[in-house]
Every structure is written in C-alpha cells, then in structure tokens.
Amino acid sequence: MIEITLDSIPSFWPEITLSLVFVISMIVEFVTGRKGKESTGMITGMVVLLGLIITILQLPFQDVTPRLLFGTMITIDPFAMFFKYLILAAGIIVVVFSMQSAEVRKQETIGEFFCFIAALTFGMLLMTSASHLLMIYLSIELVSISSYILAGFSKKRKRSGEAALKYVIFGGAASGVMLYGFSLLYGLTGSLDIYSLQAYFASGLLEGSNMLTLLLAVVMILAGFGYKISAVPFHFWTPDVYEGAPISVTAYLAVASKAAGFAVMTRFFYVTFFDSMVDVGKWASMPHFEWNAIIAVISVLTMTLGNLVAVWQDNLKRMLAYSSIAHAGYLLMGLVVMSDLGLAAMLMYFIVYFFMNLGAFYVVMSIADRIGSEHIDAYRGLGKRAPIIGVGLSIFLVSLTGLPPMAGFIGKWMLFSAVVEANFIWLAIIGVLNSAISLYYYARVFRNMYLREPADGDESPITFSPLVIVITILFIVPNIVFGLYFGPLVSYAQQSVNIFLR
C-alpha cells in the first residue's frame, strides 16, 4: 500500500500543489486578513493566483501515459489532462476578474473568497480524473460545498443569500439521490471502481430483475450528474444561483464547474457501460438499451428550454444563465454518439465556450461595475458610449449564437457533424433551430447598444481602465482567430479523447 502511494505521488503533484495553496492561503488570510481590509484580502488573492499559475505550469511536465494512481482512485490520461488545463486556466482568469470586481472587493471577507476559489479548483481537478465511486462522490461534494459558500458570498444582498439557500437544498437532494444510485451499483456488483464495474457488466453475470435495479441506479446517478451540468429537468437552481452569486463566481460555475461535470459524467458512463467490442453508442452490458436516445431527448429539452426562457429575460446575468443551460444541451449532443468524433466535438466546444462565455461575463461584470446595473435597458446607447466594450460584447454574443466567422460556429459545426454522422439528423436540425432562437435574445442586446438612445439622455462616454480594455481584447482575439484557423484546436481535441481502459 505504501509503495502504491509513493509511486503515485510524482503523477499527483498538480493536485498536491493546489491543496498546499489552499492551506497556505488560509494561513495567510488568518495572519493578515483579520483587519477585514481590502488590501490584506488581496494578499490572499495573490497567493492563490500564484499557486494556480505554478500548478498549470506543472502540467506540461506530467507524464500522460494512461495509468491508475492510489489503487484505482485516480486515472491519468489525456482526457483528464485536457480538462485540467481548461479548469486551471479558468481559475486564473476568475481570480483576476475577482480582483477587479467591485462586487467582490467591497466584501469584508474578500480573503476567504480566494481561499474557496482554490478549494473549488482542487475539487474540480479531482473530478476530471476520479475513477472510483468514493472519489467521484467526495470530489463532487468538495466542489459543491465550495460553490455553496461562494454563491452566497455577497452577504448584504438578499438575492445572494436566497441563491445560496436554494443551491444547498437542491444540491443536497441531488447528492443524496446520486449516492443512493452508487449504493445500488455496489450492491449489484460488490465493486466501487469503474473498471471493476465494467468488467462485471461485460462478463454477462447481471441478468433478470437485477437489470431493473441497474436501470434505477443509472437514472439516479444521471440525476446527480445532470444537476452539476444544469441539464433539464435538474436545471431549476441555475438562474437564481447565477443571478445571486458574484459575476466572477457565476462565470466560473458556467465554464469550469460545467466542464468538470461533463468530464466525470463522460468517464463514468463510458468506462462503466461501454467498450470497443460493441456498436458505437450501445451499452456493453445492455446492447438493446437505447441509451443514446435518452441522452438525445435530454439534450433537446435542455437546449430548447434554455433558449425559450432566455427570450423573456431582462437581466443579463439571468439571460446568460439560461444561455448556459442551452449550451449544456448542445454539449450533450457529443455524448449522444459516444464515439471519438462525438467526444472530440464536445472537447472542441469546451475550448471555444471557454473564450466566448468568459469574455461575455467579463464585459457584463465590467459594465455592472461602471453603471451599477445588469438590466438590458441599461445597455441602451452603450455601443456609442463605450465602443470597444460594445464591440467586444457583440463578438462574444455572435460567437455564442454560433454564427461564422466566430469560433462558436466551428464548435457547433463539429457537434452537428458528429450527430449527423450517427444518423441523428433530427437532433442536428433541432440544434440549428435553437441557434436561431438564441439569435433573437442576443439581438435584443445589439439593438439596445446600437439602435436605441440612453433612457436618461446621457450620451457621455463611459470610460474603462486600460486593463479592462486589454483583457477584453485578449478574449476577442481567440474568438476571431479560432473561427478562421481552427486546425490545431481540432487536433488537440482529437488527441485528448483517449480515456483509460476504453
């Protein structure tokens, strides 16, 4: 046991580093943050930022040869490494966002905010490579508890407390349902690691009434994962939590938390129920079970509900919340086929989603800091009063819609191609129709920014700091460049679909 642990440690350095960052940041906050001043909280923020940078710099030196660590608890493979890069990069950006956010800086416990960002990131890294039911549950709980605290961080805002309360109640219920599903799986097989589960199901030992128990377990586990990725009908917490949480936290939940949820969900279902000896999209243990049809229905419900409800939203954060639900529906299209093409399309979409969604949230946060509102009517005349910010927001929304030549078009094109290749043509058509619906509510923002005059008649310029302008441009560039030159991204996504023991 000691030998296994010692052998595993060299491949676990990024996670060890991040756990040390969390401990050190807590100590720094305890020593310097007692005065409740913004400057001392920023010291803790700088410690976390430095720790995240050191952690991501360790990744290129990690051996990604597929193998197991700590027995069967953790899996190292290119699939996990892809999501680690994505999550750490998002974490660095969110810390930078938070340091600029007036919403975060005015809180007395700002240092603790950054400590929990480190804990949240650590939990998400574990989710990407967890291959044991116990580790899957613990990593999801670590992410959930950190998310609950961060969602209710703005203590003086009523909607923030309400968001955190709803998040805790719904999250606890979803966690309990998923845990019961895990217990049913253990009762059926006597195993907790997903590779032993796969071997048991492939052996054909499961039969009769146990098949119904297996289906019940899978549905309950799917409910737990569906909650993490905001899939319908487990999405109801998303708009209130996204609206009540600080915008930087909302951006982190919409991008990194969703990515971690898809990573652990994909690994669990692919390794446990599929192998290369059966037709693409069919369970090895139940080849006649139409798994892909169920995921396709959930995908359609998720993208359609998200887009239709977003049409009626006047608050930009709530609109982006429903937009993120719709994008979870698009991403589920990659899971429908469970082929290399489908998984590569999903990974490719996560890359472009990273740039277009974080860019949109950053601009909304910067505007809210300047004008004190997230209401869509507050954006009237913004295109003239802040041209660079207006252009940036327009590019991010066009990319989220999936229109050429932005990067979002390439992401959707790959997803639609994957489902067409698998003869789910109707799903691709519904995806295109949903993109058309999304254009309507994004166009309301364009109309307010460029075709309507400010409500109070004030047309004076709104100035932003050079740092805000530079960061906005840094998000604009990849949205344009990756829409025109996407070959390297596609290659990287295709190389990262290697899931251990597939």
Coordinates of C-alpha atoms in Angstrom, one line a residue, residues 3-491:
E3 CA 4.6 1.5 -2.3
I4 CA 1.5 2.2 -4.4
T5 CA 1.1 5.6 -2.6
L6 CA 4.7 6.6 -3.1
D7 CA 4.6 5.5 -6.8
S8 CA 1.5 7.6 -7.3
I9 CA 2.7 10.9 -5.8
P10 CA 5.0 12.0 -8.7
S11 CA 2.0 11.9 -11.0
F12 CA -0.2 13.8 -8.5
W13 CA 1.9 16.9 -8.0
P14 CA -0.6 19.4 -9.5
E15 CA -3.3 18.3 -7.1
I16 CA -0.8 18.3 -4.2
T17 CA 0.4 21.8 -5.1
L18 CA -3.2 23.1 -5.2
S19 CA -4.1 21.6 -1.8
L20 CA -1.0 23.3 -0.4
V21 CA -2.1 26.5 -2.0
F22 CA -5.4 26.2 -0.2
V23 CA -3.8 25.6 3.2
I24 CA -1.2 28.4 2.7
S25 CA -3.9 30.8 1.6
M26 CA -5.9 30.0 4.7
I27 CA -2.9 30.7 6.9
V28 CA -2.1 33.9 5.1
E29 CA -5.7 35.0 5.5
F30 CA -5.7 34.1 9.2
V31 CA -2.5 36.2 9.7
T32 CA -3.1 39.2 7.5
G33 CA -6.9 39.2 6.9
R34 CA -8.1 39.8 10.4
K35 CA -8.5 43.5 9.9
G36 CA -11.0 43.0 7.1
K37 CA -9.3 45.4 4.8
E38 CA -9.4 45.1 1.0
S39 CA -5.6 45.3 0.7
T40 CA -5.0 42.4 3.1
G41 CA -7.6 40.3 1.2
M42 CA -5.7 41.0 -2.0
I43 CA -2.6 39.4 -0.5
T44 CA -4.5 36.2 -0.1
G45 CA -5.7 36.6 -3.7
M46 CA -2.2 37.0 -4.9
V47 CA -1.1 33.8 -3.1
V48 CA -4.0 31.9 -4.8
L49 CA -3.2 33.4 -8.2
L50 CA 0.5 32.5 -7.9
G51 CA -0.5 29.0 -6.8
L52 CA -2.8 28.4 -9.8
I53 CA -0.1 29.6 -12.1
I54 CA 2.5 27.3 -10.6
T55 CA 0.0 24.4 -10.8
I56 CA -0.8 24.9 -14.5
L57 CA 3.0 25.3 -15.3
Q58 CA 3.5 21.8 -13.8
L59 CA 1.0 20.2 -16.3
P60 CA 3.4 20.1 -19.4
F61 CA 5.9 18.1 -17.4
Q62 CA 3.4 15.5 -16.3
D63 CA 3.5 12.0 -18.0
V64 CA 0.1 11.5 -19.6
T65 CA 0.6 7.8 -20.2
P66 CA -2.7 6.3 -19.2
R67 CA -2.4 4.6 -15.7
L68 CA -4.1 4.4 -12.3
L69 CA -3.0 6.2 -9.1
F70 CA -3.6 5.2 -5.5
G71 CA -5.0 1.9 -6.5
T72 CA -8.0 2.7 -8.7
M73 CA -8.9 6.1 -7.2
I74 CA -7.4 8.4 -9.8
T75 CA -6.8 7.9 -13.5
I76 CA -4.2 9.8 -15.5
D77 CA -4.8 10.1 -19.2
P78 CA -5.0 12.8 -22.0
F79 CA -8.8 13.2 -21.3
A80 CA -8.2 14.3 -17.7
M81 CA -5.2 16.5 -18.7
F82 CA -7.4 18.4 -21.2
F83 CA -9.9 19.4 -18.5
K84 CA -7.2 20.2 -16.0
Y85 CA -5.7 22.8 -18.4
L86 CA -9.2 24.2 -19.0
I87 CA -10.2 24.4 -15.3
L88 CA -6.9 25.9 -14.1
A89 CA -6.9 28.5 -16.9
A90 CA -10.4 29.4 -16.0
G91 CA -9.4 29.6 -12.3
I92 CA -6.6 32.0 -13.1
I93 CA -8.9 34.2 -15.1
V94 CA -11.6 34.2 -12.5
V95 CA -9.1 35.3 -9.8
V96 CA -8.0 38.2 -12.0
F97 CA -11.7 39.0 -12.6
S98 CA -12.5 39.0 -8.9
M99 CA -9.6 41.3 -8.1
Q100 CA -11.2 43.9 -10.4
S101 CA -14.8 43.3 -9.3
A102 CA -16.3 45.9 -7.1
E103 CA -18.9 43.3 -6.1
V104 CA -16.1 41.2 -4.5
R105 CA -13.7 43.9 -3.4
K106 CA -16.2 45.6 -1.1
Q107 CA -16.8 42.4 0.9
E108 CA -15.1 42.3 4.4
T109 CA -14.2 38.6 3.9
I110 CA -12.6 39.0 0.5
G111 CA -9.6 36.9 1.5
E112 CA -11.7 33.9 2.3
F113 CA -13.3 34.3 -1.1
F114 CA -10.0 33.5 -2.8
C115 CA -9.3 30.6 -0.4
F116 CA -12.6 28.9 -1.5
I117 CA -11.7 29.5 -5.2
A118 CA -8.6 27.4 -4.5
A119 CA -10.7 24.7 -2.8
L120 CA -13.2 24.7 -5.6
T121 CA -10.5 24.3 -8.3
F122 CA -8.9 21.5 -6.3
G123 CA -12.2 19.6 -6.2
M124 CA -12.8 20.1 -9.9
L125 CA -9.3 18.7 -10.8
L126 CA -10.2 15.6 -8.8
M127 CA -13.5 15.3 -10.6
T128 CA -11.7 15.2 -14.0
S129 CA -9.7 12.0 -13.1
A130 CA -11.8 10.3 -10.4
S131 CA -12.3 6.6 -11.3
H132 CA -13.7 5.2 -8.0
L133 CA -17.2 5.9 -6.8
L134 CA -16.0 7.1 -3.5
M135 CA -13.6 9.5 -5.1
I136 CA -16.3 10.7 -7.5
Y137 CA -18.6 11.5 -4.6
L138 CA -16.0 13.2 -2.4
S139 CA -14.7 15.4 -5.3
I140 CA -18.3 16.4 -6.2
E141 CA -19.0 17.2 -2.6
L142 CA -15.9 19.3 -2.3
V143 CA -16.9 21.3 -5.4
S144 CA -20.5 21.6 -4.2
I145 CA -19.7 22.9 -0.7
S146 CA -17.2 25.5 -2.0
S147 CA -19.8 26.5 -4.6
Y148 CA -22.5 27.0 -2.0
I149 CA -20.2 29.3 0.0
L150 CA -19.1 31.3 -3.0
A151 CA -22.7 31.7 -4.3
G152 CA -23.8 33.3 -1.0
F153 CA -20.7 35.4 -0.6
S154 CA -22.4 38.8 -1.0
K155 CA -23.9 38.6 2.5
K156 CA -25.6 42.0 2.3
R157 CA -27.6 41.2 -0.8
K158 CA -30.8 39.3 -0.2
R159 CA -30.8 37.6 -3.5
S160 CA -27.3 36.2 -2.8
G161 CA -28.5 34.5 0.4
E162 CA -31.5 33.2 -1.3
A163 CA -29.4 31.8 -4.1
A164 CA -27.1 30.0 -1.7
L165 CA -30.0 28.5 0.3
K166 CA -31.6 27.1 -2.9
Y167 CA -28.3 25.8 -4.1
V168 CA -27.7 24.0 -0.8
I169 CA -31.2 22.4 -0.6
F170 CA -31.3 21.3 -4.3
G171 CA -27.7 20.3 -4.2
G172 CA -28.1 18.2 -1.1
A173 CA -31.1 16.4 -2.6
A174 CA -29.3 15.7 -5.9
S175 CA -26.3 14.4 -4.0
G176 CA -28.4 12.1 -1.9
V177 CA -30.1 10.7 -5.0
M178 CA -26.7 10.1 -6.7
L179 CA -25.3 8.4 -3.6
Y180 CA -28.2 6.0 -3.4
G181 CA -27.6 5.2 -7.1
F182 CA -23.9 4.4 -6.2
S183 CA -25.0 2.2 -3.3
L184 CA -27.3 0.2 -5.6
L185 CA -24.4 -0.3 -8.1
Y186 CA -22.2 -1.5 -5.2
G187 CA -25.0 -3.8 -4.0
L188 CA -25.3 -5.4 -7.5
T189 CA -21.6 -5.8 -8.2
G190 CA -19.6 -5.6 -4.9
S191 CA -17.2 -3.2 -6.6
L192 CA -16.6 0.6 -6.3
D193 CA -14.1 1.3 -9.0
I194 CA -15.4 1.9 -12.5
Y195 CA -13.0 -0.6 -14.2
S196 CA -14.2 -3.5 -12.0
L197 CA -17.8 -2.4 -12.7
Q198 CA -17.1 -2.5 -16.5
A199 CA -15.5 -6.0 -16.2
Y200 CA -18.5 -7.3 -14.2
F201 CA -21.1 -6.0 -16.7
A202 CA -19.1 -7.2 -19.7
S203 CA -19.0 -10.7 -18.1
G204 CA -22.7 -11.0 -18.5
L205 CA -23.3 -12.0 -14.9
L206 CA -26.1 -9.5 -14.5
E207 CA -29.5 -10.7 -15.5
G208 CA -33.2 -10.8 -14.7
S209 CA -34.6 -8.4 -12.1
N210 CA -31.2 -7.1 -11.4
M211 CA -31.4 -5.3 -14.8
L212 CA -34.2 -3.2 -13.5
T213 CA -32.2 -2.3 -10.4
L214 CA -29.3 -1.4 -12.6
L215 CA -31.6 0.9 -14.7
L216 CA -32.9 2.6 -11.5
A217 CA -29.3 3.1 -10.3
V218 CA -28.3 4.6 -13.6
V219 CA -31.2 7.0 -13.6
M220 CA -30.4 8.2 -10.0
I221 CA -26.7 8.7 -10.9
L222 CA -27.7 10.5 -14.1
A223 CA -29.8 12.9 -12.0
G224 CA -26.8 13.7 -9.8
F225 CA -24.6 14.4 -12.8
G226 CA -27.4 16.3 -14.6
Y227 CA -27.6 18.6 -11.6
K228 CA -23.9 19.5 -11.9
I229 CA -24.2 20.3 -15.7
S230 CA -27.6 22.1 -15.4
A231 CA -29.4 19.6 -17.7
V232 CA -33.2 19.7 -17.8
P233 CA -35.1 18.7 -15.6
F234 CA -32.3 19.2 -13.0
H235 CA -31.6 22.8 -14.0
F236 CA -34.0 24.8 -11.8
W237 CA -31.3 26.1 -9.4
T238 CA -29.2 27.6 -12.2
P239 CA -30.9 31.0 -12.9
D240 CA -31.4 32.0 -9.2
V241 CA -27.8 31.0 -8.3
Y242 CA -26.2 32.6 -11.3
E243 CA -28.1 35.8 -10.6
G244 CA -27.4 35.9 -6.9
A245 CA -23.7 34.9 -7.0
P246 CA -21.0 37.5 -7.8
I247 CA -20.5 37.6 -11.5
S248 CA -17.0 36.2 -11.4
V249 CA -18.3 33.2 -9.5
T250 CA -21.1 32.8 -12.0
A251 CA -18.6 32.8 -14.8
Y252 CA -16.6 30.1 -13.0
L253 CA -19.6 27.9 -12.4
A254 CA -20.8 28.3 -16.0
V255 CA -17.5 27.3 -17.5
A256 CA -15.2 25.3 -15.2
S257 CA -17.8 23.6 -13.0
K258 CA -19.8 22.6 -16.1
A259 CA -16.6 21.2 -17.7
A260 CA -15.8 19.2 -14.6
G261 CA -19.3 17.8 -14.5
F262 CA -19.1 16.7 -18.1
A263 CA -15.7 15.1 -17.5
V264 CA -16.7 13.0 -14.6
M265 CA -20.0 12.0 -16.2
T266 CA -18.4 11.0 -19.5
R267 CA -15.7 8.9 -17.8
F268 CA -18.2 7.2 -15.6
F269 CA -20.6 6.2 -18.3
Y270 CA -18.1 5.4 -21.0
V271 CA -15.8 3.2 -18.9
T272 CA -18.5 1.5 -16.9
F273 CA -21.0 0.7 -19.6
F274 CA -19.3 0.9 -23.0
D275 CA -16.3 -0.8 -24.6
S276 CA -14.9 -1.1 -28.1
M277 CA -16.4 -4.5 -28.7
V278 CA -20.0 -3.3 -29.3
D279 CA -21.6 -0.9 -31.7
V280 CA -20.9 2.8 -31.1
G281 CA -23.5 4.2 -28.7
K282 CA -24.6 0.9 -27.3
W283 CA -24.0 -0.4 -23.8
A284 CA -21.8 -3.4 -23.5
S285 CA -23.9 -4.8 -20.7
M286 CA -27.3 -4.0 -22.3
P287 CA -26.9 -3.8 -26.0
H288 CA -30.6 -3.3 -26.7
F289 CA -30.9 -0.4 -24.2
E290 CA -31.3 2.9 -26.2
W291 CA -29.0 5.0 -24.1
N292 CA -28.3 7.5 -26.8
A293 CA -32.0 8.1 -27.4
I294 CA -32.4 9.1 -23.7
I295 CA -29.4 11.5 -23.8
A296 CA -30.7 12.9 -27.1
V297 CA -34.1 13.7 -25.5
I298 CA -32.4 15.3 -22.5
S299 CA -30.3 17.3 -24.9
V300 CA -33.3 18.6 -26.9
L301 CA -35.2 19.5 -23.7
T302 CA -32.2 21.3 -22.2
M303 CA -31.3 23.4 -25.2
T304 CA -34.9 24.3 -26.1
L305 CA -36.0 25.2 -22.6
G306 CA -32.8 27.2 -22.0
N307 CA -33.2 29.2 -25.2
L308 CA -37.0 29.8 -25.0
V309 CA -36.9 31.0 -21.4
A310 CA -33.9 33.2 -22.1
V311 CA -36.0 35.1 -24.6
W312 CA -38.1 36.6 -21.7
Q313 CA -35.1 37.6 -19.5
D314 CA -34.3 41.3 -19.0
N315 CA -31.4 40.8 -16.6
L316 CA -28.2 40.0 -18.5
K317 CA -27.0 37.5 -15.8
R318 CA -30.2 35.6 -15.9
M319 CA -30.1 35.6 -19.7
L320 CA -26.6 34.2 -19.7
A321 CA -27.7 31.6 -17.1
Y322 CA -30.4 30.3 -19.4
S323 CA -27.9 30.5 -22.3
S324 CA -25.5 28.3 -20.3
I325 CA -28.4 25.8 -19.8
A326 CA -28.9 25.8 -23.6
H327 CA -25.2 25.3 -24.2
A328 CA -25.3 22.2 -21.8
G329 CA -27.9 20.9 -24.3
Y330 CA -25.5 21.4 -27.2
L331 CA -22.7 19.7 -25.3
L332 CA -24.9 16.7 -24.5
M333 CA -25.1 16.1 -28.3
G334 CA -21.4 15.0 -28.1
L335 CA -22.4 12.3 -25.6
V336 CA -25.3 11.0 -27.7
V337 CA -23.0 9.1 -30.0
M338 CA -20.2 8.4 -27.5
S339 CA -17.8 8.0 -30.4
D340 CA -14.3 9.6 -30.9
L341 CA -15.9 12.1 -33.2
G342 CA -18.6 13.0 -30.6
L343 CA -16.2 13.3 -27.7
A344 CA -13.7 15.3 -29.8
A345 CA -16.6 17.7 -30.8
M346 CA -17.5 18.1 -27.2
L347 CA -13.9 18.9 -26.2
M348 CA -13.6 21.3 -29.1
Y349 CA -16.8 23.1 -28.0
F350 CA -15.5 23.5 -24.5
I351 CA -12.4 25.3 -25.8
V352 CA -14.5 27.9 -27.7
Y353 CA -17.1 28.1 -24.9
F354 CA -14.2 29.0 -22.6
F355 CA -13.3 32.1 -24.6
M356 CA -16.8 33.3 -25.6
N357 CA -18.6 32.7 -22.3
L358 CA -15.8 34.1 -20.0
G359 CA -15.5 37.1 -22.4
A360 CA -19.2 37.8 -22.1
F361 CA -19.3 37.5 -18.4
Y362 CA -16.2 39.7 -18.0
V363 CA -17.8 42.5 -20.1
V364 CA -21.1 42.2 -18.2
M365 CA -19.1 42.4 -14.9
S366 CA -17.1 45.5 -16.1
I367 CA -20.3 47.3 -17.2
A368 CA -22.1 46.5 -14.0
D369 CA -19.2 47.9 -12.0
R370 CA -19.4 51.2 -14.0
I371 CA -23.2 51.7 -14.4
G372 CA -24.4 49.7 -11.4
S373 CA -27.0 47.7 -13.4
E374 CA -27.3 44.3 -15.2
H375 CA -30.7 45.2 -16.7
I376 CA -30.8 45.1 -20.5
D377 CA -32.3 48.6 -20.7
A378 CA -29.2 49.9 -19.0
Y379 CA -27.3 48.9 -22.2
R380 CA -29.1 51.5 -24.4
G381 CA -26.6 53.6 -26.3
L382 CA -23.7 51.6 -24.9
G383 CA -22.2 51.0 -28.3
K384 CA -21.6 54.7 -28.8
R385 CA -20.6 55.5 -25.2
A386 CA -18.1 52.6 -24.9
P387 CA -17.3 51.4 -28.4
I388 CA -14.5 48.8 -27.7
I389 CA -16.5 47.2 -24.9
G390 CA -19.6 47.3 -27.1
V391 CA -17.8 45.6 -30.0
G392 CA -16.3 43.0 -27.6
L393 CA -19.7 42.1 -26.2
S394 CA -21.2 41.9 -29.7
I395 CA -18.4 39.5 -30.8
F396 CA -18.9 37.2 -27.7
L397 CA -22.7 37.1 -28.3
V398 CA -22.3 36.3 -32.0
S399 CA -19.9 33.5 -31.1
L400 CA -22.3 32.2 -28.5
T401 CA -25.0 32.2 -31.2
G402 CA -22.7 30.1 -33.4
L403 CA -22.5 32.4 -36.4
P404 CA -19.5 32.5 -38.8
P405 CA -16.7 33.6 -38.7
M406 CA -16.6 33.3 -34.9
A407 CA -15.1 30.3 -33.0
G408 CA -18.6 29.4 -31.7
F409 CA -19.6 28.4 -35.3
I410 CA -16.8 25.9 -35.5
G411 CA -17.8 24.3 -32.2
K412 CA -21.4 23.9 -33.2
W413 CA -20.4 22.7 -36.7
M414 CA -18.4 19.9 -35.1
L415 CA -21.2 18.9 -32.8
F416 CA -23.8 18.9 -35.5
S417 CA -21.5 16.9 -37.8
A418 CA -21.0 14.3 -35.1
V419 CA -24.7 13.6 -34.6
V420 CA -25.4 13.7 -38.4
E421 CA -22.6 11.1 -38.8
A422 CA -24.5 8.9 -36.3
N423 CA -27.8 9.4 -38.2
F424 CA -29.3 11.7 -35.6
I425 CA -30.2 14.2 -38.3
W426 CA -33.3 15.3 -36.5
L427 CA -31.2 16.3 -33.5
A428 CA -28.9 18.4 -35.7
I429 CA -32.0 20.2 -37.1
I430 CA -33.3 21.0 -33.7
G431 CA -29.8 22.3 -32.7
V432 CA -29.9 24.6 -35.7
L433 CA -33.4 25.8 -34.8
N434 CA -32.3 26.5 -31.3
S435 CA -29.4 28.5 -32.5
A436 CA -31.8 30.7 -34.5
I437 CA -33.9 31.2 -31.3
S438 CA -30.8 32.3 -29.4
L439 CA -30.0 34.9 -32.1
Y440 CA -33.3 36.6 -31.1
Y441 CA -32.5 37.3 -27.5
Y442 CA -28.8 38.2 -28.2
A443 CA -30.1 40.6 -30.9
R444 CA -32.1 42.5 -28.2
V445 CA -28.7 43.4 -26.6
F446 CA -27.4 44.6 -30.0
R447 CA -30.5 46.7 -30.5
N448 CA -30.1 48.3 -27.2
M449 CA -26.4 49.0 -27.6
Y450 CA -26.6 50.4 -31.2
L451 CA -30.1 51.4 -32.2
R452 CA -31.6 52.9 -29.0
E453 CA -30.8 56.1 -27.2
P454 CA -30.0 56.1 -23.4
A455 CA -33.1 56.3 -21.3
D456 CA -31.8 59.3 -19.4
G457 CA -30.5 61.1 -22.5
D458 CA -26.9 60.9 -21.2
E459 CA -24.6 60.2 -24.1
S460 CA -21.4 61.0 -22.4
P461 CA -18.6 58.4 -22.9
I462 CA -18.3 55.6 -20.3
T463 CA -14.6 55.1 -19.6
F464 CA -12.9 51.8 -18.6
S465 CA -9.4 51.2 -17.3
P466 CA -6.7 50.2 -19.8
L467 CA -6.6 46.8 -18.0
V468 CA -10.3 46.2 -18.8
I469 CA -9.8 47.1 -22.4
V470 CA -6.7 44.9 -22.8
I471 CA -8.4 41.8 -21.2
T472 CA -11.5 42.4 -23.4
I473 CA -9.3 42.4 -26.5
L474 CA -7.5 39.3 -25.3
F475 CA -10.8 37.5 -25.3
I476 CA -11.8 39.0 -28.7
V477 CA -8.7 37.7 -30.5
P478 CA -9.2 33.9 -29.9
N479 CA -12.9 34.2 -30.8
I480 CA -12.0 35.6 -34.2
V481 CA -8.7 33.6 -34.8
F482 CA -10.1 30.2 -33.8
G483 CA -13.1 30.8 -36.1
L484 CA -10.7 31.1 -39.0
Y485 CA -7.8 28.9 -38.1
F486 CA -9.1 26.0 -36.0
G487 CA -7.0 23.1 -37.2
P488 CA -4.7 22.9 -34.1
L489 CA -7.7 23.0 -31.7
V490 CA -9.4 20.2 -33.6
S491 CA -6.1 18.1 -33.5

